[in-house]
Coordinates of C-alpha atoms in Angstrom, one line a residue:
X1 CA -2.2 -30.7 -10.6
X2 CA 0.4 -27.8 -10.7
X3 CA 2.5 -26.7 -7.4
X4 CA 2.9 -22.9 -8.0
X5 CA 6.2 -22.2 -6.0
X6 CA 6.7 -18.6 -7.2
X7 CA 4.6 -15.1 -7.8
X8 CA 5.9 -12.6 -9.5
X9 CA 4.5 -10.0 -6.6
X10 CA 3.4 -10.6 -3.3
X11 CA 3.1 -14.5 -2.2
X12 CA 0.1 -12.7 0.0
X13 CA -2.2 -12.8 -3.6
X14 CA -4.4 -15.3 -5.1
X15 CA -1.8 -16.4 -8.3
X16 CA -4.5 -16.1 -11.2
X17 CA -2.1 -15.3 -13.7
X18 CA 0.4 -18.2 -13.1
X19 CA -3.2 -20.3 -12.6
X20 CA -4.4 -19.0 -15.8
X21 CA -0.8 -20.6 -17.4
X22 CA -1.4 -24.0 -15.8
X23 CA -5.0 -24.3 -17.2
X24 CA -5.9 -24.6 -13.6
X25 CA -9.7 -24.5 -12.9
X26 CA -9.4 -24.0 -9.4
X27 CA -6.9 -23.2 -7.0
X28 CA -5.4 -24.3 -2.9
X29 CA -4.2 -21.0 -1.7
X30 CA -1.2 -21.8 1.4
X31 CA -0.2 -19.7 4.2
X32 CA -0.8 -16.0 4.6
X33 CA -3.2 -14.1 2.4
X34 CA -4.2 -10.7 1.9
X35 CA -7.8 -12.0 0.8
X36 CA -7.9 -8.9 -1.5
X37 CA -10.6 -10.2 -4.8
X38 CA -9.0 -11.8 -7.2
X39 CA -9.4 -9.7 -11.1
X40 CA -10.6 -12.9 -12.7
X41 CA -13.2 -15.5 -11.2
X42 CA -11.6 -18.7 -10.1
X43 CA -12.4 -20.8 -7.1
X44 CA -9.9 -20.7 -4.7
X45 CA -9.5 -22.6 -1.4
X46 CA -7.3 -21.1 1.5
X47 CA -5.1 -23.4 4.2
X48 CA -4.0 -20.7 6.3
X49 CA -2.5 -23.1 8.7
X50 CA -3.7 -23.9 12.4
X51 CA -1.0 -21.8 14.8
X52 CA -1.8 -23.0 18.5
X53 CA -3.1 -20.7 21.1
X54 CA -3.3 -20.6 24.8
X55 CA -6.8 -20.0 25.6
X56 CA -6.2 -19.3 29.3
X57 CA -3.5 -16.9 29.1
X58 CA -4.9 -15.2 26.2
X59 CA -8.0 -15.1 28.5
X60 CA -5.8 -13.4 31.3
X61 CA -4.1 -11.0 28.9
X62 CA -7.2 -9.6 28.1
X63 CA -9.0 -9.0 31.4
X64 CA -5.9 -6.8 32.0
X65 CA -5.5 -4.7 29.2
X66 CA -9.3 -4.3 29.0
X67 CA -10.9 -4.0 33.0
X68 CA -14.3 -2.7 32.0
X69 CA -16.7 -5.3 31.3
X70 CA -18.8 -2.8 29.4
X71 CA -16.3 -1.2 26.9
X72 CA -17.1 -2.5 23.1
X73 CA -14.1 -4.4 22.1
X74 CA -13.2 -6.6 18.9
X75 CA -11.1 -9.9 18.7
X76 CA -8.5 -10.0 15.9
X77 CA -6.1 -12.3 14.6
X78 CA -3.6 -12.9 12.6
X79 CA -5.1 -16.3 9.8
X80 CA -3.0 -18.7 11.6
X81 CA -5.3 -17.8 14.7
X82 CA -8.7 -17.0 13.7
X83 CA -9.7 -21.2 14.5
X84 CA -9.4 -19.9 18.0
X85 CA -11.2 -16.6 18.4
X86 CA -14.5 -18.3 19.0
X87 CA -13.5 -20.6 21.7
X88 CA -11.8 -17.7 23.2
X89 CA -14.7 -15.3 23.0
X90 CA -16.4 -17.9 25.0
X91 CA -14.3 -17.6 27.8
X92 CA -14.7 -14.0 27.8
X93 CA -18.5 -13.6 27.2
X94 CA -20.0 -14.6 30.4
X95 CA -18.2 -11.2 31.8
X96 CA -17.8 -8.8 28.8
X97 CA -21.4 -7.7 27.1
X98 CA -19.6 -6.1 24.1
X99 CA -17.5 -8.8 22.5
X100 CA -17.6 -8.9 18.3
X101 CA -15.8 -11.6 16.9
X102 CA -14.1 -11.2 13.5
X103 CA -13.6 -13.6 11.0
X104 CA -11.2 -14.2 7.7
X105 CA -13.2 -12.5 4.7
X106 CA -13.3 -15.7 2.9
X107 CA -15.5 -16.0 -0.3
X108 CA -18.9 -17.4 0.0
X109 CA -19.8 -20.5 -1.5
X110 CA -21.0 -20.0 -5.3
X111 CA -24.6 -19.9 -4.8
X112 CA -24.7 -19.7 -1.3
X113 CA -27.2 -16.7 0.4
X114 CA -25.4 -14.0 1.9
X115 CA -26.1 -14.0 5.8
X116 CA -29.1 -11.0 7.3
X117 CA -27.3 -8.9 8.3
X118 CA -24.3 -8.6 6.0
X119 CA -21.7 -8.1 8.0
X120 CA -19.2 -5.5 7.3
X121 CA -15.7 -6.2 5.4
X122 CA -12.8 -4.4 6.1
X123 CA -9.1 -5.6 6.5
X124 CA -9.6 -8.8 5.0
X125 CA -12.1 -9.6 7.8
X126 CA -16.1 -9.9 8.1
X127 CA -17.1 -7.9 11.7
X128 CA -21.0 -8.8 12.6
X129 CA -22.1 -5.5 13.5
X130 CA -25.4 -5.2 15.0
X131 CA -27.6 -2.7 13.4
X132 CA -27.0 0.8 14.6
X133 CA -23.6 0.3 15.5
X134 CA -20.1 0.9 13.5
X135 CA -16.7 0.0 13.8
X136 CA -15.2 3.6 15.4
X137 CA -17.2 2.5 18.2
X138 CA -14.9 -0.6 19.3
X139 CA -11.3 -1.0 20.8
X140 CA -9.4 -3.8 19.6
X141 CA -7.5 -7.0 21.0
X142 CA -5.3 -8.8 18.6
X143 CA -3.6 -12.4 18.6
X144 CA -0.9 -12.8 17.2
X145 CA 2.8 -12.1 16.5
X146 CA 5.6 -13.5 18.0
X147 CA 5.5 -10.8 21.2
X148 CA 9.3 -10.5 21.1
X149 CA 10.0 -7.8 18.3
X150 CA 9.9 -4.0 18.1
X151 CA 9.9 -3.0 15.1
X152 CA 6.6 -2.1 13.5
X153 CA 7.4 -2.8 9.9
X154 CA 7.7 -6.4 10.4
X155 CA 4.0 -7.6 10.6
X156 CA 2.0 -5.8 7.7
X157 CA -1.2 -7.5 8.4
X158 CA -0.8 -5.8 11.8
X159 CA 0.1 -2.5 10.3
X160 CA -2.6 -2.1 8.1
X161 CA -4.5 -2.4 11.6
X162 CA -2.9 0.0 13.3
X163 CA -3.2 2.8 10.4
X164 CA -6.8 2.2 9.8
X165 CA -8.4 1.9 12.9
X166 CA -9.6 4.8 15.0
X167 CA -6.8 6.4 16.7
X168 CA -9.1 7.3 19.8
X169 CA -10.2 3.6 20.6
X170 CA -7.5 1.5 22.5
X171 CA -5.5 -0.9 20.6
X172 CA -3.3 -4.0 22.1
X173 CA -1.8 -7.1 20.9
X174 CA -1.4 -10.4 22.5
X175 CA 1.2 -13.2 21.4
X176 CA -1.0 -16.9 21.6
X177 CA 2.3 -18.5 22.7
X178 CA 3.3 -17.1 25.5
X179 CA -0.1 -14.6 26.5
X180 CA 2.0 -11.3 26.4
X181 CA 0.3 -8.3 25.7
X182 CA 1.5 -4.8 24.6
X183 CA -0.3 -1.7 24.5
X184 CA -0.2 -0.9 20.4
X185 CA -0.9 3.0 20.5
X186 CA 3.1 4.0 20.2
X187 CA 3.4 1.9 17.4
X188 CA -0.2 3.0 15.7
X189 CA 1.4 6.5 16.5
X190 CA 4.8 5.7 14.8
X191 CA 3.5 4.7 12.2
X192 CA 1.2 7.7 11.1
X193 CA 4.0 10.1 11.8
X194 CA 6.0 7.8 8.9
X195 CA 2.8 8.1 6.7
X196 CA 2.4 11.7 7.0
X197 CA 5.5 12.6 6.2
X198 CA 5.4 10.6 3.1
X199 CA 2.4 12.6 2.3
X200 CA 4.6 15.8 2.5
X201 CA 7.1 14.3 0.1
X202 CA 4.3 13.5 -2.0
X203 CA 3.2 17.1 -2.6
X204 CA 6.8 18.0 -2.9
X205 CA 7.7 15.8 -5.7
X206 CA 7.2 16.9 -9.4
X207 CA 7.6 13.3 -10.8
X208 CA 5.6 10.8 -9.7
X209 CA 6.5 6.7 -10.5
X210 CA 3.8 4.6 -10.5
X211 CA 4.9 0.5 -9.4
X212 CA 2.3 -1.7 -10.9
X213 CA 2.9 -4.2 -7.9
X214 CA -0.3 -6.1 -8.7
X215 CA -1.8 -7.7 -11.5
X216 CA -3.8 -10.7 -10.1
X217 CA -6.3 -7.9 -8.3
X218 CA -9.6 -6.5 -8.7
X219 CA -10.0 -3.4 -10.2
X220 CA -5.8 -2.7 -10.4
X221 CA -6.5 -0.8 -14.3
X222 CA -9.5 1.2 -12.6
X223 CA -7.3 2.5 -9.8
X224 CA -3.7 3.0 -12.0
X225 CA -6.1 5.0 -14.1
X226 CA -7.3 7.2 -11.1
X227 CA -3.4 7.6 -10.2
X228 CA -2.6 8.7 -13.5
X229 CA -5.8 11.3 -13.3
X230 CA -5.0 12.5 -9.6
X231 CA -1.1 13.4 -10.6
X232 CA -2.1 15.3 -13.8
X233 CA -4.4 17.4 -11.6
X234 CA -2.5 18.0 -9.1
X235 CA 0.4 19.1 -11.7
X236 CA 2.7 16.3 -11.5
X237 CA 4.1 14.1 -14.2
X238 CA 3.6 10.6 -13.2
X239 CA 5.9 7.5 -15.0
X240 CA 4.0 4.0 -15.0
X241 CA 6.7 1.1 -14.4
X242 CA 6.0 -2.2 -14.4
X243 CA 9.0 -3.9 -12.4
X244 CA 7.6 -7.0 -11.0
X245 CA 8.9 -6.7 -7.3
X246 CA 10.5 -3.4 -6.3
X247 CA 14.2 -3.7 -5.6
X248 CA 16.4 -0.4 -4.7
X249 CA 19.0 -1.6 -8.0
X250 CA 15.6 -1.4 -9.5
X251 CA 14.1 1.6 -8.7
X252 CA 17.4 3.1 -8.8
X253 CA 17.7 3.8 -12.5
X254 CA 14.8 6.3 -12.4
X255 CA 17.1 9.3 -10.4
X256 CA 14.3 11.6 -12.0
X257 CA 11.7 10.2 -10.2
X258 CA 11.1 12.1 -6.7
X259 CA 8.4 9.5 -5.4
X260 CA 7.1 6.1 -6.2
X261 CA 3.8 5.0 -5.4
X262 CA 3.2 1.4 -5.2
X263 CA -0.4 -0.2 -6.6
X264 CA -0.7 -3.5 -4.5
X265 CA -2.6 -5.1 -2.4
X266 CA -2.7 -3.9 1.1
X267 CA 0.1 -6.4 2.6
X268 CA 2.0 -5.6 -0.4
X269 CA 2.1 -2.0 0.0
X270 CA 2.7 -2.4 3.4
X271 CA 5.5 -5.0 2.9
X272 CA 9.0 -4.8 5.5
X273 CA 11.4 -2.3 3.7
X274 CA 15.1 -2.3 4.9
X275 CA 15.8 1.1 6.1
X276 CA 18.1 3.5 3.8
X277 CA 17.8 1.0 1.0
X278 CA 15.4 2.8 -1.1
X279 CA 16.8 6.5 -2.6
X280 CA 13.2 7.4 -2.9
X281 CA 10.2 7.3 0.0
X282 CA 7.4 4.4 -1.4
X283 CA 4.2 5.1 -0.7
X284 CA 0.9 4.0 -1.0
X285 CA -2.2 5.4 -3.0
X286 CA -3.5 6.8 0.2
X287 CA -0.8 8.7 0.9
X288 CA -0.7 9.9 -2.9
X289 CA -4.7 11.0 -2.9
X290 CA -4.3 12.7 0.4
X291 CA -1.0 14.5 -1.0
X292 CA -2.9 15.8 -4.5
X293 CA -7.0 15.5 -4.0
X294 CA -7.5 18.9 -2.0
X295 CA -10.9 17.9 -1.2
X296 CA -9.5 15.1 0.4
X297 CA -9.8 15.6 4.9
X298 CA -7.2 16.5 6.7
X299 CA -4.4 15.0 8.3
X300 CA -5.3 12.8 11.3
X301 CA -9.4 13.1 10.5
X302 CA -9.5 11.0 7.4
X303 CA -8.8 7.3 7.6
X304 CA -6.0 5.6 6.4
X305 CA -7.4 2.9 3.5
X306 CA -4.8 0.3 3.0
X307 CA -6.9 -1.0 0.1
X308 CA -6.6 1.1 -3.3
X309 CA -10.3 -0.1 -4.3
X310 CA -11.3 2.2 -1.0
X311 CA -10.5 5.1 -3.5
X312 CA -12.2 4.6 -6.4
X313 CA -16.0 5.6 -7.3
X314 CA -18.6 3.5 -5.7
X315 CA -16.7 3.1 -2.0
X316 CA -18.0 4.9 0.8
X317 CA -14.6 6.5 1.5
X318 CA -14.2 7.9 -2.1
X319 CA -13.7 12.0 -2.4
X320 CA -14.2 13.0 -5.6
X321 CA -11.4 15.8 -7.3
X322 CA -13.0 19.0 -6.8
X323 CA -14.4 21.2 -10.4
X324 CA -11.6 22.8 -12.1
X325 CA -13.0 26.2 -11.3
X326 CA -13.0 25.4 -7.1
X327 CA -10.8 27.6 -5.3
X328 CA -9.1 24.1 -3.1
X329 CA -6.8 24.1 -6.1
X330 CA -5.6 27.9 -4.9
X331 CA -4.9 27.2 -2.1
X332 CA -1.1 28.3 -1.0
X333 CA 0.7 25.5 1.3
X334 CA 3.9 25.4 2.7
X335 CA 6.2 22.5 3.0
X336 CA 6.7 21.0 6.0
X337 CA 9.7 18.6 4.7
X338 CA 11.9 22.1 2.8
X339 CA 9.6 24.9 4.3
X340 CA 9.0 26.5 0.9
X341 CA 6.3 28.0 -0.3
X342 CA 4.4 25.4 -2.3
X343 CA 2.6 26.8 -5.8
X344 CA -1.1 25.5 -6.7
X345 CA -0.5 23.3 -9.4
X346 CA -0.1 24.7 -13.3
X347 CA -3.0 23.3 -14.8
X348 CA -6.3 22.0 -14.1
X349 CA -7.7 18.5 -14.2
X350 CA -8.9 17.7 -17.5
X351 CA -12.4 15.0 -18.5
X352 CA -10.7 14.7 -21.8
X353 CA -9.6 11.3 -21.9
X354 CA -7.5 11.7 -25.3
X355 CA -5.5 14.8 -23.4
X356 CA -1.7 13.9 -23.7
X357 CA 1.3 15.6 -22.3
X358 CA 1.8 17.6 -25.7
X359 CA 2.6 21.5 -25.7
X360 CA 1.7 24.1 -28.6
X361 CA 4.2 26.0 -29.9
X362 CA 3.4 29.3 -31.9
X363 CA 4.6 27.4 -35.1
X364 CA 2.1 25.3 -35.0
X365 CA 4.7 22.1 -34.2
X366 CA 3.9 20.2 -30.9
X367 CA 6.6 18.8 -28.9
X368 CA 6.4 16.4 -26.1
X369 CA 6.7 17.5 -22.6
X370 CA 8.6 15.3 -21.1
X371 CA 10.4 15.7 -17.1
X372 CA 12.7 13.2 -18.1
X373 CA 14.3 14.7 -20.9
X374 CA 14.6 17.9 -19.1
X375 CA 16.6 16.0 -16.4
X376 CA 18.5 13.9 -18.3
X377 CA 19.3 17.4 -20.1
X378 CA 20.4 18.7 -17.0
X379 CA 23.1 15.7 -16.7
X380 CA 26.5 16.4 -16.9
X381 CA 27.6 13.1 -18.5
X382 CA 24.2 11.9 -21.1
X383 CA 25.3 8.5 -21.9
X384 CA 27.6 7.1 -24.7
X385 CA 27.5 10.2 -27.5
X386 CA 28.6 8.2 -31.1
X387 CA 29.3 11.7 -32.4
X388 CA 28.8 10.2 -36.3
X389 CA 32.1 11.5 -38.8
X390 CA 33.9 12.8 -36.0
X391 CA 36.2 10.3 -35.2
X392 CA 38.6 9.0 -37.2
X393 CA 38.3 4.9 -38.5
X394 CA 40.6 2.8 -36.6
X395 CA 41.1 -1.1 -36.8
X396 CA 39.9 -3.3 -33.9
X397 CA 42.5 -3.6 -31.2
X398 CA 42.4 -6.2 -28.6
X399 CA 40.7 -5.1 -25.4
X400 CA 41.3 -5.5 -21.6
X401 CA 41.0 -8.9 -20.0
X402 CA 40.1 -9.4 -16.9
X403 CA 37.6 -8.5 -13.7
X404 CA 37.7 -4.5 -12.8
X405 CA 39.3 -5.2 -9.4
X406 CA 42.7 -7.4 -11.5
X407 CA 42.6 -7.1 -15.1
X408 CA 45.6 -8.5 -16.6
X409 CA 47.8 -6.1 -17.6
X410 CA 47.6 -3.9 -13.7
X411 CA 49.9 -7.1 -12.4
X412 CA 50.0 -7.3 -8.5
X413 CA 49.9 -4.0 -7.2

């Protein structure tokens, strides 16, 4: 038996690769989880932990926020929580007719049937839908959180929530502690103003930096490859760094870089960021496809998909790029962050997988087109230059000793 204390990305994930190290053949997930697939098969086992709930107030806390009996309404919960959602909905049912009742998205039993209906998964949860109906079509009523903070960055399982459920249908929170609610539309609405001006800076940049914040997840090459493809059409240069967990000393030694789009799970992308710390806006691959597909709806009547497998071919959410002779890509836009004029992009997308960022010149010589050289071209000080035979040979001399603050030979002053 191994304890696996350590991840090098989010804690939220299923640790294949440190599992894979330890020979493990199975693994005993703790605490909070993003309950995104795992990219290899291995049976894991999640303990999220049993956090206690006051059924009665709860009970209260809903009957306000939600007075008709007959509005369709979902129970939600943070993991620590979901133990309690059914004993709660029984409280509620003998008044309210449409009560659904979500559930972790945990993985089935190997072998087991899957239940008739299959439910629909979305946000890590299962939501038993009767036939006819969809999700759009339900408010929402969440336990959990501690009730006492403001700030919306601090609960990403919550945010991911908030950005992808229908803006029109009411949304509230309730803390199981102490049974106080709060109304959740300011926040939802907060939150989409950050995202869409991320999406501005997104079509603003000309160098894109792609974090590869997961690597225990399904489907992370598929998805880092559709990245790559979506910034080369769109006529950006994109940089793929792997990092391990994005730090501003970091992400800091890219100044060429304009944006950085992080590949993670959804808590990960989602994950608390200090304010001002960062020199460049993070985003998610939402934000990036909404910024460079121009087939892709817009602003405020397509969905925000916290997952990055939501994008890819085969999801019901995907938008293909348009054909490189569709006039989307000529379309003029102006930029809401700088107000200039934005340019349609100076290429087209390309099928040719072996297409590299190599220019022709008329000498027949290619030359490597690279936004990184240009900028560090554009520096004033390059780096250490050895400038080879123009120095003169000197003998080695003793060097300062010391911190920078007091070397040596300053004294005291």
């Amino acid at each position: 038996m191994f304890i696996l204390g350590d991840t090098a990305y989010g804690s939220c994930c299923v640790d294949v690769l440190g599992a894979e190290q330890a020979g493990a053949q199975a693994l005993v997930h703790f605490g909070p989880a993003c309950l995104s697939p795992p990219a290899r098969p291995l049976p894991v086992a999640f303990v999220f932990g049993q956090r206690s709930v006051a059924l009665e107030l709860c009970a209260k806390a809903f009957e306000a926020q939600n007075p008709d009996p007959t509005a369709p309404v979902v129970l939600l919960s943070e993991p620590a929580c979901a133990h309690a959602l059914e004993a709660l909905a029984t409280l509620l049912r003998p008044r309210y007719l449409d009560l659904l009742v979500s559930s972790p998205a945990l993985p089935l039993p190997e072998g087991s049937l899957n239940p008739e209906p299959e439910p629909l998964e979305r946000f890590g949860r299962r939501f038993p839908l009767a036939p006819g109906r969809c999700l759009e079509e339900y408010g929402a009523f969440y336990v959990g959180g501690s009730g006492t903070s403001s700030d919306p960055d601090l609960d990403p399982d919550l945010n991911r929530l908030l950005l992808g459920w229908a803006p029109e249908r009411p949304f509230s929170s309730c803390c199981p502690d102490t049974g106080q609610t709060r109304d959740e539309g300011a926040r939802a609405g907060r939150l989409r103003a950050r995202r869409h001006y991320l999406v501005e800076r997104a079509r603003d940049a000309r160098v894109v930096g792609l974090l590869a914040g997961t690597l225990g997840v399904a489907r992370h090459r598929e998805a880092l490859a559709h990245l790559r493809n979506l910034t080369r059409a769109a006529g950006k240069h994109s940089y793929v760094l792997a990092l391990g967990r994005p730090t501003p000393p970091k992400l800091a030694n890219f100044p060429e870089v304009d944006v950085f789009v992080l590949l993670a799970c959804p808590l990960g992308a989602l994950a608390p960021q200090p304010f001002g710390s960062f020199f460049r806006p993070i985003l998610s691959p939402c934000e990036l496809e909404a910024a460079c597909n121009p087939a892709w709806p817009p602003l405020g009547l397509a969905p925000h998909l916290t997952h990055y497998a939501d994008l890819l071919p085969g999801s019901p959410f995907h938008v293909p790029l348009p054909p490189p002779e569709s006039e989307l890509w000529d379309t003029p836009d102006v930029s809401l962050v700088t107000g200039e004029l934005r340019c349609p992009p100076a290429w087209k997308p390309s099928n040719d997988a072996g297409c590299s960022a190599l220019t022709p010149r008329p000498q027949l010589e290619l030359v490597e087109s690279s936004p990184a050289a240009s900028f560090l071209s554009s520096r004033s000080w390059q780096g250490l230059q050895p400038h080879l035979g123009q120095t003169p040979v000197t003998g080695a001399v003793s060097g300062r000793r010391g911190i920078a603050i007091a070397y040596e030979d300053e004294g005291n002053s």
